């Protein structure tokens, strides 16, 4: 069973005439790491929104771990996201006024997992991400950008998600920090064997991944738009 | 949940504390106004009870009520002793209490009356006067003190006090040589009785012995053994309180007194007059209530505005909750919770501010305005206002919370 399975998916933003995404078929196998490349405005974040279930497509099929997201009630979809999907953004990954521990506890809140579970795992996870567990009690906005990114990965992984979505998480970092972040992100595979979809415009990052996908090739809507110009 | 709401508020403490201050002040205003209103009304309605008719020289019913019951201002005319005896002797009358006012002692009014007063003058829910110490006067030169008089002046049972002629705070014509003896001290009532010194009608005459037209004509003032003391005979009184055998007779007697042939008199029903007077004061008070509610509404709108303008800086924060699995309802609730905790805090602090304010000013208010205020506001109206304010804040916060909610319904997975 594929972790992600898309067929004839079409999404149009409310108020827009043309679909931004129109994907005939897209599959990602379990434990595969995929690099999704696309120019700015090509619809990467929109696709991740559909995968995470914060958006719902007007037509077509989108299954995560065999579950058709569109058939879930909005409440179950939110819960599904909390339980099965980890998310890392380019920036602003953490609630700035909460401590690191507070940020990690939020996950427990939304997935309904016991807090104690999360607390127990936090220290271990921070250590394996090369972070001092003492940082748990520091406010998130008092961390360096690199530390924040590591905590963001910890937050994404603490619930042992089957799928990790990353939306251009590197461009806020300089090249050195970016490289160490990338190797960190990929070292996740030692901790967990989750499937990973990484969206970016920076082709040079493709080397870190099993598969590279060009969104423009996948997306018929994009192709149509381009041919219009 | 609370951790998120409180940390979020704390991270915006500048605007939050200002909003909280404005809410607290308006809460304090609403609670304070309502508390004073309720206290004034209850102490007002409690002033006199069980008295069927109140009689004075011809005047308006409110004026009569003011000078006889509240001891504010002075009577323009008196009732002759003859009329007093006449009316008291009527068959409908069960008991009669004469009031003779016009003198004071260190700022407290002196009331000349008879022993019926301690038996029949009731207040509150028909409560009789009780003696905290001692007993009613049994001698011309005995005085019974209201609780506040005894408290404020530090008088004790058996103490000698000097009562003066006239109504001045520090009258220089004190009769140093005519001391009264404190024979009793009344328990507190929360009415003007507390601020009154009671003596017999003869006692009032004794104060006036040796005086003519406000001038001390004879240097001799009565000594305690003066034989004239026993011959003192009052010639007039200021007001008259009547109790009847059958309440039905009230209107007939009232008409008879209002048409009394020998001198112009006014008889009023104290309960009706109290109600009428309260209507006048009550209008002012409901105006104050309306103003205080408007002030509170303004600060609640300020709260809503503060939350609404915070949405812009919180856009990414709110999107992030959704991305990691929050339901849209969480977004609504987190903003409501912030408003709710601010309003509840403001209600509690406003209440404490009012309590502290009255604790500090309580004795000053009662000494200067005869306003007896409980320190802890606890009337239903206050809880109603506090509950109403909290409910209103929840409703008004639906504006920013609703906007945040609908914005969070569908967005791309993006937090920048
Ligand atoms: N909330 C929204 N409402 C309407 N249109 C939107 C919304 N978010 C994005 N779009 C539109 O959808 C298209 C794709 O945007 P999207 O953010 O998915 O691109 P992207 O590939 O993530 O770009 P970038 O690399 O700059 O992040 C754009 O044309 C954008 O204007
Ligand atoms: Mg994007």
XYZ file of C-alpha atoms and ligand atoms in Angstrom:
677
model
C 0.000 0.000 0.000
C 1.316 3.440 -0.895
C 1.507 6.086 1.802
C 0.240 8.684 -0.644
C -2.028 7.831 -3.514
C -3.584 10.516 -5.720
C -5.831 10.048 -8.729
C -7.395 12.738 -10.925
C -7.145 15.246 -8.127
C -8.284 18.731 -8.988
C -8.209 21.756 -6.720
C -9.442 25.280 -7.408
C -9.031 28.047 -4.836
C -12.342 29.654 -3.858
C -12.885 32.725 -6.032
C -10.579 31.513 -8.762
C -11.726 30.219 -12.183
C -8.824 27.951 -13.024
C -7.705 25.008 -10.956
C -4.276 25.459 -9.390
C -3.737 21.708 -9.224
C -4.858 18.976 -11.578
C -2.946 15.764 -10.940
C -3.749 12.565 -12.866
C -1.692 10.244 -10.713
C 0.866 10.524 -7.935
C 2.030 7.784 -5.575
C 4.587 7.708 -2.811
C 5.566 4.332 -1.392
C 6.006 3.631 2.289
C 9.372 4.892 3.698
C 10.205 6.622 0.433
C 11.726 10.132 0.607
C 10.506 12.380 -2.159
C 11.808 15.760 -3.265
C 8.964 17.821 -4.745
C 10.384 20.643 -6.808
C 8.364 23.561 -8.054
C 8.769 27.242 -8.726
C 7.317 29.797 -6.421
C 3.555 29.920 -6.842
C 3.427 26.553 -8.566
C 1.182 25.061 -5.887
C 3.550 23.135 -3.598
C 1.990 24.470 -0.406
C -1.465 23.928 -1.847
C -0.654 20.270 -2.520
C 0.748 19.823 0.991
C -2.456 21.395 2.348
C -4.497 18.817 0.451
C -2.274 16.002 1.731
C -2.591 17.251 5.286
C -6.326 17.704 4.982
C -6.505 21.423 5.723
C -7.837 21.735 2.180
C -10.236 19.425 0.374
C -10.189 18.904 -3.352
C -13.285 19.500 -5.468
C -12.839 16.221 -7.331
C -10.639 13.176 -7.552
C -9.223 10.810 -5.007
C -6.567 11.401 -2.382
C -5.656 8.595 -0.008
C -3.184 8.723 2.838
C -2.323 5.313 4.317
C -5.343 3.965 2.475
C -7.740 6.493 3.971
C -9.705 8.690 1.591
C -9.391 12.076 3.353
C -12.429 13.608 1.623
C -14.732 11.018 3.152
C -13.675 11.878 6.696
C -15.650 14.414 8.681
C -13.722 17.665 9.226
C -13.212 16.667 12.843
C -11.810 13.245 11.921
C -9.624 14.813 9.263
C -8.037 17.138 11.854
C -7.527 14.199 14.153
C -6.052 12.151 11.314
C -3.538 14.926 10.670
C -2.600 15.076 14.335
C -2.192 11.317 14.541
C -0.488 10.405 11.276
C 1.176 13.437 9.726
C 4.179 15.416 10.910
C 4.800 18.861 9.508
C 7.925 21.031 9.237
C 7.814 24.527 7.792
C 10.424 26.810 6.400
C 9.991 29.111 9.348
C 7.600 29.789 12.182
C 7.316 26.183 13.274
C 6.841 26.791 16.952
C 4.417 28.820 19.033
C 6.888 31.520 20.084
C 5.501 32.270 23.542
C 5.355 28.644 24.671
C 8.308 26.701 26.013
C 9.780 23.875 23.974
C 7.983 21.448 26.276
C 4.765 23.423 25.835
C 5.081 23.155 22.068
C 5.596 19.420 22.276
C 2.625 19.051 24.634
C 0.361 20.688 22.043
C 0.820 17.570 19.934
C -0.466 15.482 22.807
C -3.457 17.755 23.052
C -4.495 17.492 19.419
C -3.849 13.777 19.007
C -5.384 12.810 22.330
C -2.244 10.983 23.385
C -1.452 10.951 27.087
C 0.763 13.882 28.047
C 3.039 11.593 30.007
C 3.887 9.700 26.821
C 4.993 12.909 25.184
C 6.948 14.163 28.176
C 8.816 10.889 28.454
C 9.732 10.877 24.797
C 10.699 14.566 24.620
C 14.082 14.304 26.306
C 15.109 11.259 24.382
C 14.094 12.808 21.089
C 15.899 16.097 21.800
C 19.041 14.170 22.621
C 18.940 12.206 19.422
C 18.531 15.549 17.589
C 21.630 16.905 19.330
C 19.708 19.284 21.572
C 20.301 19.861 25.269
C 17.190 18.613 27.120
C 17.539 21.656 29.384
C 16.138 23.627 26.451
C 12.749 22.034 27.175
C 11.979 24.815 29.604
C 13.141 27.639 27.413
C 10.684 29.724 25.429
C 10.719 28.785 21.742
C 11.520 32.327 20.595
C 14.649 32.330 22.776
C 16.220 29.585 20.643
C 18.518 30.092 17.681
C 16.993 29.468 14.262
C 18.878 26.183 13.959
C 17.706 25.046 17.385
C 14.150 25.990 16.462
C 14.368 23.831 13.358
C 15.546 20.859 15.393
C 12.736 21.331 17.858
C 10.367 21.561 14.907
C 11.566 18.164 13.734
C 11.179 16.787 17.226
C 7.624 18.167 17.318
C 6.893 16.590 13.933
C 8.256 13.199 14.966
C 7.131 12.898 18.564
C 3.832 11.368 17.562
C 5.567 8.790 15.338
C 3.780 9.893 12.181
C 3.744 7.697 9.104
C 4.137 10.714 6.840
C 6.335 13.778 7.250
C 5.549 16.854 5.143
C 8.233 19.521 4.893
C 7.563 22.842 3.222
C 10.801 24.512 2.176
C 12.302 24.319 5.577
C 15.745 25.498 4.575
C 15.625 28.904 3.008
C 15.635 30.665 6.355
C 19.072 29.162 7.013
C 22.508 29.932 5.634
C 24.237 27.258 3.508
C 26.178 25.623 6.370
C 23.183 25.537 8.651
C 21.090 24.285 5.760
C 23.436 21.402 5.052
C 23.560 20.315 8.659
C 19.783 20.684 8.834
C 19.370 18.506 5.770
C 21.567 15.790 7.165
C 19.639 16.079 10.413
C 16.360 15.745 8.573
C 17.608 12.699 6.771
C 19.015 11.195 9.934
C 15.383 10.996 10.958
C 15.397 7.801 8.966
C 17.519 6.287 11.712
C 14.938 7.257 14.318
C 11.791 6.595 12.372
C 10.996 5.036 9.056
C 8.346 7.532 8.062
C 7.630 8.520 4.507
C 8.858 11.991 3.673
C 7.673 14.579 1.167
C 9.918 17.608 0.930
C 8.782 20.602 -1.128
C 11.294 23.177 -2.320
C 12.249 25.367 -5.243
C 15.969 24.624 -4.702
C 16.985 21.823 -7.071
C 20.386 21.413 -5.370
C 18.672 19.691 -2.440
C 17.398 16.881 -4.601
C 20.528 14.798 -3.991
C 19.448 14.031 -0.439
C 16.303 12.157 -1.540
C 15.311 8.829 -3.027
C 13.075 10.376 -5.676
C 12.795 13.772 -7.323
C 9.447 14.939 -8.698
C 8.892 18.042 -10.764
C 5.477 19.472 -9.856
C 5.144 21.055 -13.290
C 5.315 17.601 -14.908
C 2.752 16.238 -12.507
C 0.344 19.106 -12.643
C -1.742 19.451 -15.798
C -3.219 22.702 -14.500
C 0.221 24.216 -14.277
C 1.043 23.086 -17.806
C -2.175 24.659 -19.087
C -1.442 27.918 -17.307
C 2.023 28.066 -18.727
C 0.783 27.370 -22.275
C -1.716 30.213 -21.908
C 1.065 32.738 -21.403
C -5.321 25.193 26.771
C -5.015 27.627 29.682
C -1.266 27.469 29.287
C -1.643 28.579 25.686
C -4.145 31.341 26.490
C -2.166 32.757 29.395
C 1.218 32.582 27.681
C -0.306 34.196 24.630
C -1.794 37.019 26.719
C 1.468 37.448 28.576
C 3.390 37.684 25.311
C 1.179 40.649 24.376
C 1.118 42.083 27.877
C 1.375 45.704 26.785
C -2.008 45.989 25.138
C -3.445 43.229 27.323
C -2.650 45.018 30.594
C -4.127 48.272 29.311
C -7.288 46.459 28.294
C -7.368 44.693 31.642
C -7.001 48.017 33.467
C -9.852 49.549 31.499
C -12.044 46.494 32.141
C -11.198 46.496 35.838
C -12.055 50.160 36.245
C -15.377 49.823 34.483
C -16.189 46.671 36.441
C -15.421 48.555 39.644
C -17.696 51.404 38.549
C -20.570 49.053 37.755
C -20.166 47.079 40.969
C -19.686 50.201 43.087
C -22.712 52.003 41.679
C -24.912 48.953 42.012
C -23.695 48.304 45.533
C -24.351 51.852 46.719
C -27.731 51.820 44.990
C -28.813 48.553 46.610
C -27.496 49.609 50.011
C -29.142 53.008 49.813
C -32.441 51.473 48.767
C -32.474 48.847 51.474
C -31.404 51.187 54.252
C -33.943 53.662 52.918
C -36.857 51.281 52.890
C -35.767 49.983 56.286
C -35.914 53.392 57.903
C -39.321 53.147 59.477
C -41.933 50.430 59.733
C -45.097 49.740 61.665
C -46.015 53.410 61.831
C -49.440 54.057 60.321
C -49.418 57.842 60.152
C -46.791 60.524 60.399
C -48.120 63.954 61.395
C -46.451 67.351 61.203
C -47.266 70.986 60.603
C -48.645 71.644 57.115
C -45.894 70.887 54.614
C -45.179 68.535 51.724
C -45.080 64.864 52.545
C -41.463 64.546 51.450
C -40.394 67.477 53.557
C -42.145 66.022 56.586
C -40.460 62.673 55.966
C -37.052 64.318 55.587
C -37.056 66.328 58.772
C -38.873 63.874 61.023
C -37.581 60.474 59.905
C -34.274 61.321 58.265
C -33.583 64.346 60.437
C -32.419 66.336 57.454
C -33.308 70.038 57.601
C -35.769 71.617 60.010
C -39.487 71.855 60.468
C -40.934 75.216 59.485
C -43.678 74.929 62.086
C -44.517 72.908 65.136
C -47.561 71.095 66.441
C -49.096 72.516 69.573
C -49.253 70.362 72.682
C -53.009 70.749 72.620
C -53.295 69.223 69.145
C -50.970 66.408 70.174
C -53.147 65.496 73.119
C -56.255 65.884 71.034
C -55.148 63.534 68.297
C -53.625 60.996 70.657
C -56.908 60.779 72.487
C -58.866 59.781 69.403
C -60.404 56.306 69.667
C -58.663 54.883 66.542
C -55.244 55.678 67.953
C -53.515 52.800 69.670
C -50.255 54.557 70.477
C -48.603 57.869 69.683
C -44.978 58.920 69.709
C -44.189 62.648 69.847
C -40.992 63.906 68.216
C -39.370 67.104 69.336
C -36.401 68.025 67.183
C -34.211 71.074 66.852
C -31.243 70.535 69.110
C -27.961 68.803 68.575
C -24.931 67.546 70.352
C -21.549 67.514 68.630
C -23.167 67.090 65.245
C -25.734 64.495 66.282
C -29.422 65.380 66.481
C -31.220 65.336 69.815
C -34.691 63.850 69.683
C -37.198 64.474 72.449
C -39.780 61.694 72.644
C -41.604 59.470 75.109
C -41.125 55.909 76.253
C -43.596 54.636 73.632
C -40.798 55.227 71.148
C -38.746 52.309 72.425
C -41.751 50.055 72.255
C -43.482 50.995 69.011
C -40.946 52.621 66.710
C -39.913 49.804 64.369
C -37.553 49.597 61.441
C -36.564 47.045 58.803
C -38.956 44.094 58.807
C -40.846 45.312 61.855
C -37.849 45.022 64.122
C -38.110 46.758 67.473
C -35.281 48.855 68.855
C -32.981 46.884 71.106
C -30.766 48.124 73.877
C -27.138 47.104 73.595
C -26.619 48.447 77.110
C -28.771 50.083 79.752
C -32.396 51.029 79.373
C -34.833 53.774 78.338
C -34.749 57.149 80.049
C -36.572 57.308 83.361
C -35.447 60.756 84.419
C -35.629 64.203 82.814
C -31.853 64.295 82.532
C -31.388 60.826 81.040
C -30.282 60.268 77.462
C -30.354 57.167 75.212
C -27.709 57.085 72.499
C -27.874 55.606 69.009
C -25.084 53.099 68.422
C -23.131 55.346 66.120
C -23.276 58.288 68.516
C -21.811 56.140 71.259
C -19.170 54.775 68.885
C -18.144 58.039 67.318
C -18.018 60.029 70.535
C -16.770 57.190 72.700
C -19.586 57.596 75.224
C -20.327 54.947 77.783
C -23.185 54.083 80.039
C -23.460 56.472 82.976
C -21.332 59.153 81.364
C -22.351 62.775 81.736
C -22.894 64.647 78.494
C -23.822 68.272 77.809
C -26.616 68.926 75.327
C -26.809 72.285 73.646
C -29.545 74.426 72.232
C -29.606 74.773 68.456
C -28.128 72.748 65.625
C -24.479 73.511 65.310
C -21.615 71.122 65.141
C -19.672 73.003 67.814
C -22.127 75.264 69.475
C -20.386 77.775 71.716
C -23.421 78.111 73.945
C -23.005 74.704 75.527
C -24.546 74.454 78.945
C -21.602 73.142 80.781
C -23.718 73.059 83.876
C -26.598 70.943 82.633
C -25.248 67.461 82.089
C -27.403 64.555 81.009
C -26.559 61.009 82.044
C -26.369 58.219 79.458
C -28.990 55.730 80.603
C -28.901 53.427 77.597
C -27.214 52.698 74.281
C -29.191 51.186 71.397
C -28.036 48.341 69.188
C -27.169 49.337 65.587
C -30.126 49.572 63.194
C -28.590 50.989 60.021
C -31.128 53.831 60.166
C -30.950 57.482 61.328
C -31.755 56.171 64.832
C -28.084 55.239 65.118
C -27.167 58.882 64.794
C -29.684 60.213 67.285
C -29.541 61.133 70.971
C -32.879 60.427 72.608
C -34.155 62.308 75.631
C -37.585 62.808 77.147
C -39.746 65.718 76.034
C -39.102 67.269 79.435
C -35.411 66.860 78.764
C -35.775 69.060 75.675
C -37.495 71.670 77.818
C -34.704 71.412 80.345
C -32.147 72.210 77.647
C -34.103 75.350 76.906
C -34.520 76.484 80.477
C -33.157 79.929 80.999
C -33.267 80.705 77.289
C -35.507 83.089 75.471
C -35.412 83.718 71.720
C -32.032 82.084 71.456
C -30.471 84.269 74.114
C -29.518 83.087 77.547
C -31.497 85.579 79.665
C -30.821 84.161 83.045
C -27.352 83.296 84.179
C -28.901 80.698 86.408
C -29.125 77.341 84.770
C -30.833 74.494 86.471
C -28.814 72.352 88.751
C -29.698 68.702 88.931
C -31.712 69.349 92.079
C -33.577 72.329 90.655
C -37.236 71.955 91.659
C -38.355 73.394 88.327
C -37.192 70.241 86.535
C -40.163 68.283 87.752
C -42.573 70.968 86.618
C -41.338 71.165 83.047
C -44.216 70.978 80.604
C -43.627 70.839 76.838
C -45.728 73.268 74.867
C -45.132 71.993 71.370
C -43.701 69.105 69.406
C -42.256 68.778 65.892
C -43.921 65.617 64.625
C -46.144 62.823 65.745
C -46.066 59.116 64.906
C -49.312 57.206 65.215
C -50.152 53.551 65.414
C -53.792 52.548 64.905
C -55.866 49.656 66.174
C -57.277 48.880 62.748
C -55.334 49.683 59.604
C -58.663 50.365 57.894
C -59.020 53.565 59.923
C -55.860 55.088 58.440
C -57.479 57.008 55.612
C -60.311 58.378 57.730
C -57.894 59.599 60.357
C -55.558 61.015 57.744
C -58.414 63.053 56.281
C -59.488 64.205 59.711
C -55.979 65.400 60.586
C -55.467 67.109 57.245
C -58.694 69.021 57.947
C -57.869 69.638 61.580
C -59.627 72.891 62.463
C -57.326 74.275 65.126
C -54.102 74.402 63.113
C -52.949 73.338 59.655
C -51.494 69.814 59.857
C -50.307 67.188 57.419
C -50.691 63.445 57.982
C -48.878 61.054 55.681
C -48.471 57.300 55.274
C -44.747 56.755 55.812
C -44.534 53.777 53.435
C -46.151 55.748 50.610
C -43.948 58.786 51.242
C -40.815 56.628 51.410
C -41.758 55.083 48.089
C -42.311 58.510 46.559
C -39.006 59.827 47.867
C -37.215 56.742 46.619
C -38.686 57.326 43.175
C -36.987 60.730 43.064
C -33.634 59.414 44.261
C -34.101 56.239 42.231
C -34.260 58.169 38.944
C -30.828 59.593 39.601
C -29.596 56.188 40.548
C -30.869 54.439 37.462
C -29.204 57.177 35.419
C -25.951 56.316 37.182
C -26.542 52.628 36.487
C -27.097 53.326 32.797
C -23.894 55.369 32.622
C -21.904 52.681 34.373
C -23.246 50.042 32.000
C -22.250 52.199 29.032
C -18.747 52.557 30.463
C -18.542 48.784 30.821
C -19.817 48.251 27.276
C -17.137 50.606 25.973
C -14.370 48.635 27.634
C -15.823 45.340 26.443
C -15.741 46.741 22.924
C -12.144 47.752 23.626
C -11.393 44.150 24.566
C -12.930 42.925 21.345
C -10.963 45.514 19.363
C -7.724 44.501 21.039
C -8.339 40.843 20.165
C -9.349 41.709 16.622
C -6.202 43.711 15.961
C -4.087 40.939 17.490
C -5.320 38.565 14.782
C -2.993 40.067 12.225
C 0.153 39.395 14.242
C -1.205 35.980 15.227
C -1.998 34.817 11.700
C 0.933 32.408 11.499
C 0.474 31.205 15.059
C -3.175 30.345 14.390
C -2.309 28.641 11.090
C 0.302 26.574 12.897
C -2.218 25.193 15.412
C -4.296 23.981 12.506
C -1.284 22.470 10.727
C -0.382 20.331 13.709
C -3.901 19.023 14.067
C -6.079 21.629 15.830
C -9.737 21.764 14.926
C -11.027 25.156 13.775
C -13.027 25.226 17.003
C -9.742 25.323 18.919
C -8.934 28.633 17.234
C -12.305 30.058 18.230
C -11.988 28.758 21.748
C -8.462 30.016 22.332
C -9.547 33.577 21.552
C -12.719 33.255 23.612
C -10.676 31.878 26.473
C -8.398 34.884 26.379
C -11.371 37.246 26.524
C -13.005 35.156 29.222
C -9.951 35.073 31.453
C -9.453 38.821 31.082
C -13.091 39.572 31.934
C -13.124 37.213 34.896
C -9.872 38.706 36.186
C -11.297 42.192 35.707
C -14.502 41.218 37.538
C -12.574 39.817 40.487
C -10.180 42.766 40.641
C -13.014 45.264 40.191
C -14.844 43.611 43.065
C -11.755 43.788 45.249
C -11.175 47.422 44.312
C -14.746 48.266 45.370
C -14.404 46.297 48.594
C -11.110 47.950 49.422
C -12.575 51.340 48.536
C -15.525 50.915 50.881
C -13.373 49.408 53.607
C -11.301 52.586 53.556
C -14.188 55.051 53.261
C -16.828 53.226 55.297
C -16.534 55.263 58.491
C -16.121 58.513 56.584
C -19.288 57.801 54.577
C -21.327 56.971 57.617
C -20.089 59.981 59.572
C -20.574 62.475 56.790
C -23.461 61.118 54.781
C -25.221 58.787 57.210
C -24.604 56.183 54.513
C -24.073 52.800 56.100
C -22.361 50.615 53.479
C -21.441 46.954 53.832
C -17.841 46.409 52.827
C -18.536 43.219 50.829
C -21.001 43.782 48.005
C -23.199 40.716 47.740
C -26.572 41.625 46.305
C -28.039 39.601 43.479
C -27.726 42.656 41.234
C -23.951 42.604 41.524
C -23.627 38.939 40.616
C -26.015 39.633 37.764
C -23.861 42.480 36.478
C -20.687 40.399 36.790
C -22.291 37.439 35.041
C -23.759 39.743 32.416
C -20.382 41.338 31.739
C -18.763 37.936 31.334
C -21.534 36.766 29.017
C -21.311 40.001 27.020
C -17.554 39.596 26.629
C -18.070 36.067 25.301
C -20.639 37.362 22.822
C -18.583 40.365 21.689
C -15.484 38.182 21.330
C -17.415 36.085 18.846
C -16.514 38.827 16.350
C -12.709 38.361 16.420
C -12.989 34.665 17.299
C -15.464 34.080 14.474
C -13.204 35.840 11.987
C -10.215 33.759 13.088
C -12.360 30.629 12.920
C -13.560 31.183 9.374
C -10.069 32.153 8.202
C -8.706 28.912 9.607
C -11.198 26.762 7.708
C -9.184 26.272 4.532
C -5.657 27.346 3.990
C -2.665 25.909 2.267
C -0.116 24.235 4.447
C 1.989 27.263 4.882
C 2.916 29.280 7.851
C 4.986 32.133 6.515
N -5.388 31.095 0.605
C -5.356 31.228 -0.720
N -6.426 31.720 -1.386
C -6.416 31.859 -2.723
N -5.389 31.538 -3.487
C -4.275 31.040 -2.897
C -4.199 30.877 -1.491
N -2.984 30.352 -1.168
C -2.337 30.232 -2.348
N -3.091 30.620 -3.370
C -2.723 30.608 -4.780
O -2.402 29.296 -5.187
C -1.285 29.289 -6.040
C -0.228 28.342 -5.492
O 0.234 28.854 -4.257
P 1.159 28.004 -3.300
O 1.311 28.766 -2.039
O 0.628 26.629 -3.233
O 2.540 27.988 -4.125
P 3.980 27.483 -3.650
O 4.433 26.555 -4.683
O 3.917 26.970 -2.274
O 4.821 28.811 -3.700
P 6.111 29.202 -2.806
O 7.255 28.457 -3.298
O 6.234 30.678 -3.031
O 5.728 28.886 -1.397
C -0.781 30.724 -6.130
O -1.238 31.252 -7.359
C -1.459 31.425 -4.999
O -1.796 32.745 -5.365
Mg 4.763 27.534 -0.416
